[in-house]
């Protein structure tokens, strides 16, 4: 019997503190705060709630997203909370005077914990964020800040955000600080080798702070006030150290997404084969979305299920509201695909008395007196390829869920109408698991219910390279000789699990799975699939699709769609191009197996 995931008492308590302070239980906190011993930090969790209460979530979200894209994102995250603590406190204390005493008690406790720390831990605490936190606590206790470095004093002064500031002023002031003190640029210039070395050393040293604010480890299926491009995982055990593959993690994944389509032994063999090199210590979960009939007792799992069902209804409602448009899109795309099948028919090998000599048929001439030891080709309109459609379902797709589900529906329905075997699934990653959620499979045939695509919902991260390996695994069941893989994506791979040492792109130091490192890994996996004979292409959806990254990953085999009105035509041209390539590709079939 599998162990059910349950939130620890301390985690639930921390979330309740945030919800109570915010006066809102309808959102999933993206940050929680704990003391070194794991107990919730009452004051800082209250501050997290007050930030949610007083400031515009979309702007705060954008600010943390910018900080997260920086190489020094851990430092910038910490500085933001130093600043937000001050303004949120000043805003709330006007209505809750007792908060002043709670703040002083928090400052006293901050320093009391130093008495129980080893010399190594004390040295590790001498970081910029810790120094500024300590300076704030000294001021709260009526003492001098004790900051000796002029640079730190000036930074600390600029971080004294007033309770009279509005959200936009907080955003603008934070960007000024990033630029002034950290040479931050939106273009995100690459750090030098020495900066990388220093940051790597910091991440190893900054393991245990007296109090730390961390990102929550639970799925977010709606728009969060602190959604930062899907960064939704807690950093257990200190910065950079992760805990994966516990029974609780697996139960949580299974509870949210459904049972695996593979047995434990099969899944273990798949992971041993695929979760290697850049994806070492990661995991794959393949599911058809079949949930247990027994209600899950975990409220967080129940919330994800409830949010997913609500998104299903929204997807379906969106389709119905534009039913005529999507039906016309299906008709147009179906016609384009049929035209491609007529213009580029498949070549089928046939036995013949003349033509291309086939050594594998000599035995038929010797033992069966059959003179047909040659092969000829017949142009035939029968379909000998399948299409897989893979949908990016990371949190970066939250604003496009209805559109993506309907775009997937249009493609799948059109392929069905042309008699082409089709398989559709989404991918996202959370807690080190890349989840492949299948909506439609080849065996469903032309009568398969494409409405299952409206179950699509977005959450978490996207480890595109591992998802492509998972797609290759799912395509093994294709009934066709040739295979096409179409990916609906924004070409922006991003995962919280780093590329480990010794992997391609991270031979000497581990690297974040984002930016150029994520793009390079995804491009390698695309090349690997193509080498295996799979035709890979992509459709960039939404306004934020990165065409330069897509060019790096897919070459010329992608189209970018900014307006839904252009979708069916652009998708049709892309599919026509792939069908044309199938006709030009060499045939590797063993003739002797097809001519008996």
Coordinates of N, CA, C and O in Angstrom, one line a residue, residues 435-575:
X435 N 6.3 15.2 -15.5 CA 5.0 14.5 -15.7 C 4.5 14.6 -17.1 O 4.3 15.7 -17.7
X436 N 4.3 13.4 -17.7 CA 3.8 13.3 -19.1 C 2.3 12.9 -19.0 O 2.0 11.7 -18.6
X437 N 1.4 13.8 -19.2 CA 0.0 13.6 -18.9 C -0.7 13.4 -20.3 O -0.9 14.3 -21.1
X438 N -1.0 12.1 -20.6 CA -1.5 11.8 -21.9 C -3.1 11.9 -22.0 O -3.8 11.4 -21.1
X439 N -3.5 12.6 -23.0 CA -4.9 12.9 -23.2 C -5.5 11.9 -24.3 O -6.7 11.6 -24.2
X440 N -4.7 11.6 -25.3 CA -5.2 10.8 -26.4 C -4.1 9.9 -26.8 O -2.9 10.3 -26.8
X441 N -4.4 8.6 -27.2 CA -3.4 7.7 -27.6 C -3.7 7.1 -29.0 O -4.9 7.1 -29.4
X442 N -2.7 6.5 -29.6 CA -2.9 5.9 -31.0 C -4.1 5.0 -31.0 O -4.9 5.0 -32.0
X443 N -4.2 4.1 -30.0 CA -5.2 3.1 -30.0 C -6.7 3.6 -30.0 O -7.6 2.9 -30.2
X444 N -6.8 4.9 -29.6 CA -8.2 5.5 -29.6 C -8.8 5.6 -31.0 O -10.0 5.7 -31.2
X445 N -7.9 5.6 -32.0 CA -8.3 5.6 -33.4 C -9.0 6.9 -33.8 O -9.0 7.9 -33.1
X446 N -9.7 6.9 -35.0 CA -10.3 8.1 -35.5 C -11.5 8.5 -34.7 O -12.0 9.6 -34.8
X447 N -12.0 7.6 -33.9 CA -13.2 7.9 -33.0 C -12.8 8.3 -31.6 O -13.7 8.5 -30.8
X448 N -11.5 8.5 -31.4 CA -11.1 8.9 -30.0 C -11.7 10.3 -29.6 O -11.8 11.2 -30.5
X449 N -12.0 10.4 -28.4 CA -12.6 11.6 -27.9 C -11.6 12.7 -27.6 O -10.9 12.7 -26.6
X450 N -11.5 13.7 -28.6 CA -10.5 14.7 -28.4 C -10.9 15.7 -27.3 O -10.1 16.6 -27.0
X451 N -12.1 15.7 -26.8 CA -12.5 16.6 -25.7 C -11.7 16.3 -24.5 O -11.6 17.2 -23.6
X452 N -11.0 15.2 -24.4 CA -10.1 15.0 -23.3 C -9.0 16.0 -23.2 O -8.4 16.2 -22.1
X453 N -8.7 16.7 -24.3 CA -7.7 17.7 -24.3 C -8.0 18.9 -23.5 O -7.2 19.7 -23.1
X454 N -9.3 19.1 -23.2 CA -9.7 20.2 -22.4 C -9.4 19.9 -20.9 O -9.5 20.8 -20.1
X455 N -8.8 18.7 -20.6 CA -8.3 18.5 -19.3 C -6.9 19.2 -19.1 O -6.4 19.2 -18.0
X456 N -6.4 19.8 -20.1 CA -5.1 20.5 -20.0 C -5.1 21.6 -19.0 O -6.0 22.4 -18.9
X457 N -4.1 21.6 -18.2 CA -3.9 22.8 -17.3 C -2.4 23.0 -17.0 O -1.6 22.1 -17.2
X458 N -2.0 24.2 -16.7 CA -0.6 24.5 -16.5 C -0.2 24.7 -15.1 O -1.0 25.2 -14.3
X459 N 1.0 24.3 -14.7 CA 1.5 24.5 -13.4 C 3.0 24.1 -13.4 O 3.4 23.3 -14.3
X460 N 3.8 24.6 -12.4 CA 5.1 24.1 -12.2 C 6.1 24.6 -13.3 O 6.0 25.6 -13.8
X461 N 7.2 23.7 -13.5 CA 8.3 24.1 -14.3 C 8.2 23.3 -15.6 O 7.3 22.5 -15.9
X462 N 9.3 23.4 -16.5 CA 9.3 22.6 -17.7 C 10.8 22.3 -18.0 O 11.6 23.1 -18.3
X463 N 11.1 21.0 -17.8 CA 12.4 20.4 -18.2 C 12.3 19.8 -19.6 O 12.1 18.6 -19.7
X464 N 12.4 20.6 -20.6 CA 12.1 20.2 -21.9 C 12.9 19.1 -22.4 O 12.4 18.2 -23.1
X465 N 14.2 19.0 -22.1 CA 15.1 17.9 -22.5 C 14.6 16.6 -22.1 O 14.5 15.6 -22.9
X466 N 14.2 16.5 -20.8 CA 13.8 15.2 -20.3 C 12.4 14.9 -20.8 O 12.0 13.7 -21.1
X467 N 11.5 15.9 -21.0 CA 10.2 15.7 -21.6 C 10.4 15.1 -23.0 O 9.6 14.2 -23.4
X468 N 11.4 15.6 -23.8 CA 11.6 15.0 -25.1 C 12.0 13.6 -25.1 O 11.6 12.7 -25.9
X469 N 12.8 13.2 -24.1 CA 13.1 11.8 -23.9 C 11.9 11.0 -23.6 O 11.7 9.9 -24.1
X470 N 11.0 11.6 -22.7 CA 9.7 10.9 -22.4 C 8.9 10.7 -23.6 O 8.2 9.7 -23.8
X471 N 8.9 11.7 -24.5 CA 8.1 11.6 -25.7 C 8.6 10.5 -26.6 O 7.8 9.7 -27.2
X472 N 9.9 10.4 -26.7 CA 10.5 9.3 -27.5 C 10.0 7.9 -26.9 O 9.8 7.0 -27.7
X473 N 9.9 7.8 -25.6 CA 9.4 6.6 -25.0 C 8.0 6.3 -25.4 O 7.6 5.2 -25.7
X474 N 7.1 7.3 -25.3 CA 5.7 7.1 -25.6 C 5.5 6.8 -27.1 O 4.6 6.1 -27.5
X475 N 6.4 7.2 -28.0 CA 6.3 7.0 -29.4 C 6.7 5.6 -29.8 O 6.5 5.2 -31.0
X476 N 7.2 4.8 -28.9 CA 7.6 3.4 -29.2 C 6.3 2.6 -29.6 O 6.4 1.6 -30.3
X477 N 5.1 3.1 -29.1 CA 3.9 2.3 -29.3 C 3.2 2.7 -30.6 O 2.1 2.3 -30.9
X478 N 3.9 3.6 -31.4 CA 3.3 4.0 -32.7 C 3.1 2.8 -33.6 O 4.0 2.0 -33.8
X479 N 1.9 2.8 -34.3 CA 1.7 1.7 -35.3 C 2.3 1.9 -36.6 O 2.3 1.1 -37.5
X480 N 2.9 3.1 -36.8 CA 3.4 3.5 -38.1 C 4.9 3.5 -38.1 O 5.6 3.5 -37.1
X481 N 5.5 3.4 -39.4 CA 6.9 3.3 -39.6 C 7.5 4.7 -39.3 O 8.6 4.8 -38.7
X482 N 6.9 5.8 -39.8 CA 7.4 7.1 -39.7 C 6.7 7.9 -38.5 O 5.5 7.6 -38.3
X483 N 7.4 8.8 -37.9 CA 6.8 9.5 -36.7 C 7.1 11.0 -36.8 O 8.2 11.4 -37.2
X484 N 6.1 11.8 -36.5 CA 6.3 13.2 -36.4 C 5.9 13.7 -35.0 O 4.9 13.2 -34.4
X485 N 6.8 14.5 -34.4 CA 6.5 15.1 -33.1 C 6.3 16.6 -33.3 O 7.2 17.3 -33.7
X486 N 5.2 17.1 -32.9 CA 4.9 18.6 -32.9 C 4.8 19.1 -31.4 O 4.0 18.5 -30.6
X487 N 5.5 20.1 -31.1 CA 5.6 20.6 -29.8 C 5.0 22.0 -29.7 O 5.4 22.9 -30.5
X488 N 4.0 22.3 -28.9 CA 3.4 23.6 -28.7 C 4.2 24.2 -27.5 O 4.0 23.7 -26.3
X489 N 5.0 25.2 -27.6 CA 5.9 25.6 -26.6 C 6.2 27.1 -26.7 O 5.9 27.7 -27.8
X490 N 6.9 27.7 -25.7 CA 7.4 29.0 -25.8 C 8.9 29.0 -25.9 O 9.6 30.1 -25.9
X491 N 9.5 27.8 -26.1 CA 10.9 27.6 -26.3 C 11.7 28.3 -25.2 O 12.7 28.9 -25.4
X492 N 11.3 28.1 -23.9 CA 12.0 28.6 -22.8 C 12.1 27.6 -21.7 O 11.4 27.7 -20.7
X493 N 12.9 26.6 -21.8 CA 13.1 25.5 -20.8 C 13.5 26.1 -19.5 O 14.4 27.0 -19.5
X494 N 12.9 25.7 -18.4 CA 13.3 26.3 -17.1 C 12.9 25.3 -16.0 O 11.7 24.9 -15.9
X495 N 13.8 24.8 -15.2 CA 13.5 23.8 -14.1 C 14.3 24.2 -12.9 O 15.4 24.8 -13.0
X496 N 13.8 23.8 -11.7 CA 14.5 24.1 -10.5 C 15.6 23.1 -10.2 O 16.5 23.4 -9.4
X497 N 15.6 22.0 -10.8 CA 16.7 20.9 -10.6 C 17.8 21.2 -11.5 O 17.7 21.2 -12.7
X498 N 19.0 21.5 -10.9 CA 20.2 21.9 -11.7 C 20.7 20.8 -12.6 O 20.5 19.6 -12.4
X499 N 21.5 21.2 -13.6 CA 22.3 20.3 -14.4 C 23.5 19.8 -13.6 O 24.3 20.7 -13.2
X500 N 23.6 18.6 -13.2 CA 24.6 18.1 -12.3 C 26.0 18.2 -12.9 O 26.2 18.3 -14.1
X501 N 27.0 18.0 -12.0 CA 28.4 18.0 -12.5 C 28.7 16.9 -13.4 O 28.1 15.8 -13.3
X502 N 29.5 17.1 -14.4 CA 29.9 16.0 -15.3 C 29.0 15.9 -16.5 O 29.2 15.1 -17.4
X503 N 27.9 16.7 -16.5 CA 26.9 16.5 -17.6 C 27.3 17.5 -18.7 O 28.0 18.4 -18.5
X504 N 26.8 17.2 -19.9 CA 27.0 18.1 -21.0 C 26.5 19.5 -20.7 O 25.4 19.7 -20.2
X505 N 27.4 20.5 -20.9 CA 27.0 21.9 -20.5 C 27.3 22.2 -19.1 O 27.1 23.4 -18.7
X506 N 27.7 21.3 -18.3 CA 28.0 21.5 -16.8 C 29.1 20.6 -16.4 O 29.0 19.9 -15.4
X507 N 30.2 20.5 -17.2 CA 31.2 19.5 -16.9 C 32.0 19.8 -15.6 O 32.4 18.9 -14.9
X508 N 32.2 21.1 -15.3 CA 33.0 21.4 -14.1 C 32.2 22.0 -12.9 O 32.6 21.9 -11.8
X509 N 31.1 22.7 -13.2 CA 30.2 23.2 -12.2 C 28.8 22.9 -12.6 O 28.5 22.8 -13.7
X510 N 28.0 22.7 -11.6 CA 26.6 22.5 -11.9 C 26.0 23.8 -12.4 O 26.4 24.9 -12.0
X511 N 24.9 23.7 -13.2 CA 24.3 24.9 -13.7 C 22.8 24.8 -13.6 O 22.2 23.8 -13.5
X512 N 22.2 26.0 -13.5 CA 20.7 26.1 -13.5 C 20.2 25.6 -14.8 O 20.8 25.8 -15.9
X513 N 19.1 24.9 -14.8 CA 18.4 24.4 -16.0 C 17.5 25.5 -16.5 O 16.3 25.5 -16.3
X514 N 18.1 26.5 -17.1 CA 17.4 27.6 -17.7 C 18.3 28.4 -18.6 O 19.5 28.0 -18.8
X515 N 17.8 29.4 -19.3 CA 18.6 30.2 -20.2 C 19.3 29.3 -21.2 O 18.7 28.3 -21.8
X516 N 20.5 29.7 -21.6 CA 21.2 29.0 -22.7 C 21.5 27.5 -22.3 O 21.5 26.7 -23.2
X517 N 21.8 27.2 -21.0 CA 22.0 25.8 -20.7 C 20.8 25.0 -20.9 O 20.9 23.8 -21.5
X518 N 19.6 25.4 -20.6 CA 18.4 24.7 -20.9 C 18.1 24.6 -22.4 O 17.7 23.5 -22.9
X519 N 18.4 25.6 -23.1 CA 18.2 25.6 -24.6 C 19.1 24.6 -25.2 O 18.7 23.8 -26.1
X520 N 20.4 24.6 -24.8 CA 21.4 23.7 -25.4 C 21.0 22.2 -25.1 O 21.1 21.4 -26.0
X521 N 20.5 22.0 -23.9 CA 20.1 20.6 -23.6 C 18.9 20.2 -24.4 O 18.9 19.1 -24.9
X522 N 17.9 21.1 -24.6 CA 16.8 20.8 -25.4 C 17.2 20.5 -26.8 O 16.6 19.6 -27.5
X523 N 18.1 21.3 -27.3 CA 18.5 21.2 -28.7 C 19.2 19.8 -28.9 O 19.0 19.2 -29.9
X524 N 20.0 19.4 -27.9 CA 20.6 18.1 -28.0 C 19.6 17.0 -28.1 O 19.8 16.0 -28.9
X525 N 18.6 17.1 -27.3 CA 17.5 16.0 -27.3 C 16.7 16.0 -28.6 O 16.3 14.9 -29.1
X526 N 16.5 17.2 -29.2 CA 15.9 17.2 -30.5 C 16.7 16.5 -31.5 O 16.2 15.8 -32.4
X527 N 18.0 16.8 -31.5 CA 18.9 16.2 -32.5 C 18.9 14.6 -32.3 O 19.0 13.9 -33.2
X528 N 18.9 14.2 -31.0 CA 18.9 12.8 -30.7 C 17.6 12.1 -31.3 O 17.7 11.0 -31.9
X529 N 16.5 12.8 -31.2 CA 15.2 12.2 -31.7 C 15.3 12.2 -33.3 O 14.9 11.2 -33.9
X530 N 15.8 13.2 -33.8 CA 15.9 13.2 -35.3 C 16.9 12.2 -35.8 O 16.7 11.5 -36.9
X531 N 17.9 11.9 -35.1 CA 18.9 10.9 -35.4 C 18.2 9.5 -35.4 O 18.5 8.6 -36.1
X532 N 17.2 9.4 -34.5 CA 16.5 8.1 -34.4 C 15.4 8.0 -35.4 O 14.6 7.1 -35.4
X533 N 15.3 9.0 -36.3 CA 14.3 9.0 -37.4 C 13.0 9.7 -37.1 O 12.0 9.6 -37.9
X534 N 12.9 10.4 -36.0 CA 11.7 11.1 -35.7 C 11.8 12.6 -36.2 O 12.8 13.2 -36.0
X535 N 10.7 13.0 -36.8 CA 10.7 14.4 -37.4 C 10.1 15.3 -36.3 O 8.9 15.2 -36.0
X536 N 10.9 16.2 -35.8 CA 10.6 17.1 -34.7 C 10.4 18.5 -35.2 O 11.2 19.0 -35.9
X537 N 9.2 19.1 -34.8 CA 9.0 20.5 -35.2 C 8.2 21.2 -34.0 O 7.8 20.5 -33.1
X538 N 8.0 22.5 -34.1 CA 7.4 23.2 -33.0 C 6.5 24.3 -33.5 O 6.7 24.9 -34.6
X539 N 5.5 24.6 -32.7 CA 4.6 25.8 -32.9 C 4.8 26.7 -31.6 O 4.5 26.3 -30.5
X540 N 5.3 27.9 -31.8 CA 5.5 28.8 -30.8 C 4.2 29.6 -30.6 O 3.6 30.2 -31.5
X541 N 3.7 29.5 -29.3 CA 2.4 30.1 -29.0 C 2.5 31.3 -28.1 O 3.5 31.3 -27.3
X542 N 1.6 32.2 -28.1 CA 1.7 33.4 -27.2 C 2.6 34.4 -27.7 O 3.5 34.2 -28.6
X543 N 2.6 35.6 -27.0 CA 3.4 36.7 -27.4 C 4.8 36.6 -27.0 O 5.7 37.3 -27.4
X544 N 5.1 35.7 -26.0 CA 6.4 35.6 -25.4 C 7.2 34.5 -25.9 O 8.3 34.1 -25.4
X545 N 6.8 33.9 -27.0 CA 7.6 32.8 -27.6 C 8.9 33.4 -28.1 O 9.0 34.4 -28.8
X546 N 10.0 32.7 -27.8 CA 11.3 33.2 -28.1 C 11.8 32.6 -29.4 O 12.2 31.4 -29.5
X547 N 11.7 33.4 -30.5 CA 12.0 32.9 -31.8 C 13.5 32.5 -31.9 O 13.9 31.6 -32.6
X548 N 14.4 33.3 -31.3 CA 15.8 33.0 -31.4 C 16.1 31.7 -30.7 O 16.9 30.9 -31.2
X549 N 15.5 31.4 -29.5 CA 15.7 30.2 -28.8 C 15.2 29.0 -29.7 O 15.8 27.9 -29.8
X550 N 14.0 29.2 -30.3 CA 13.4 28.2 -31.1 C 14.3 27.9 -32.3 O 14.4 26.7 -32.7
X551 N 14.9 28.9 -32.9 CA 15.8 28.6 -34.0 C 17.0 27.8 -33.6 O 17.4 26.9 -34.3
X552 N 17.5 28.0 -32.4 CA 18.6 27.3 -31.8 C 18.2 25.8 -31.6 O 18.9 24.9 -31.8
X553 N 16.9 25.6 -31.1 CA 16.5 24.3 -30.8 C 16.0 23.5 -32.0 O 16.4 22.3 -32.2
X554 N 15.2 24.1 -32.8 CA 14.5 23.4 -33.9 C 15.0 23.7 -35.3 O 14.5 23.1 -36.2
X555 N 15.9 24.6 -35.4 CA 16.4 25.0 -36.7 C 15.3 25.7 -37.4 O 14.7 26.7 -36.9
X556 N 14.9 25.3 -38.7 CA 13.9 26.0 -39.4 C 12.5 25.3 -39.3 O 11.5 25.7 -39.9
X557 N 12.5 24.2 -38.4 CA 11.2 23.5 -38.3 C 10.3 24.0 -37.2 O 10.0 23.3 -36.2
X558 N 10.0 25.3 -37.3 CA 9.0 25.8 -36.3 C 8.3 27.0 -37.0 O 8.8 27.6 -38.0
X559 N 7.1 27.3 -36.5 CA 6.4 28.5 -36.9 C 5.9 29.2 -35.6 O 5.7 28.6 -34.6
X560 N 5.9 30.5 -35.7 CA 5.4 31.3 -34.6 C 4.1 31.9 -34.9 O 3.9 32.5 -35.9
X561 N 3.2 31.7 -33.9 CA 1.8 32.2 -34.1 C 1.5 33.2 -33.0 O 1.4 32.9 -31.8
X562 N 1.2 34.4 -33.4 CA 0.9 35.5 -32.4 C -0.6 35.7 -32.4 O -1.1 36.2 -31.4
X563 N -1.3 35.4 -33.4 CA -2.8 35.6 -33.4 C -3.5 34.3 -33.7 O -3.1 33.5 -34.6
X564 N -4.5 34.0 -32.9 CA -5.2 32.8 -33.1 C -5.8 32.6 -34.5 O -6.0 31.5 -34.9
X565 N -6.2 33.7 -35.1 CA -6.8 33.6 -36.5 C -5.8 33.0 -37.5 O -6.2 32.5 -38.5
X566 N -4.5 33.0 -37.2 CA -3.5 32.5 -38.1 C -3.1 31.0 -37.8 O -2.3 30.4 -38.5
X567 N -3.7 30.5 -36.8 CA -3.3 29.2 -36.2 C -3.4 28.1 -37.2 O -2.4 27.4 -37.5
X568 N -4.6 27.9 -37.8 CA -4.8 26.7 -38.6 C -4.0 26.7 -39.9 O -3.4 25.7 -40.3
X569 N -3.8 27.9 -40.5 CA -3.0 28.0 -41.7 C -1.6 27.7 -41.4 O -0.9 26.9 -42.1
X570 N -1.0 28.3 -40.3 CA 0.4 28.1 -40.0 C 0.7 26.7 -39.6 O 1.7 26.1 -40.0
X571 N -0.2 26.1 -38.8 CA -0.1 24.7 -38.4 C -0.1 23.8 -39.6 O 0.6 22.8 -39.7
X572 N -1.0 24.1 -40.5 CA -1.2 23.3 -41.7 C 0.1 23.3 -42.6 O 0.5 22.3 -43.1
X573 N 0.7 24.5 -42.7 CA 1.9 24.6 -43.5 C 3.1 23.8 -42.9 O 3.9 23.2 -43.6
X574 N 3.1 23.9 -41.5 CA 4.2 23.1 -40.8 C 4.0 21.6 -41.0 O 4.9 20.9 -41.3
X575 N 2.7 21.1 -40.9 CA 2.5 19.7 -41.1 C 2.7 19.3 -42.5 O 3.3 18.2 -42.8

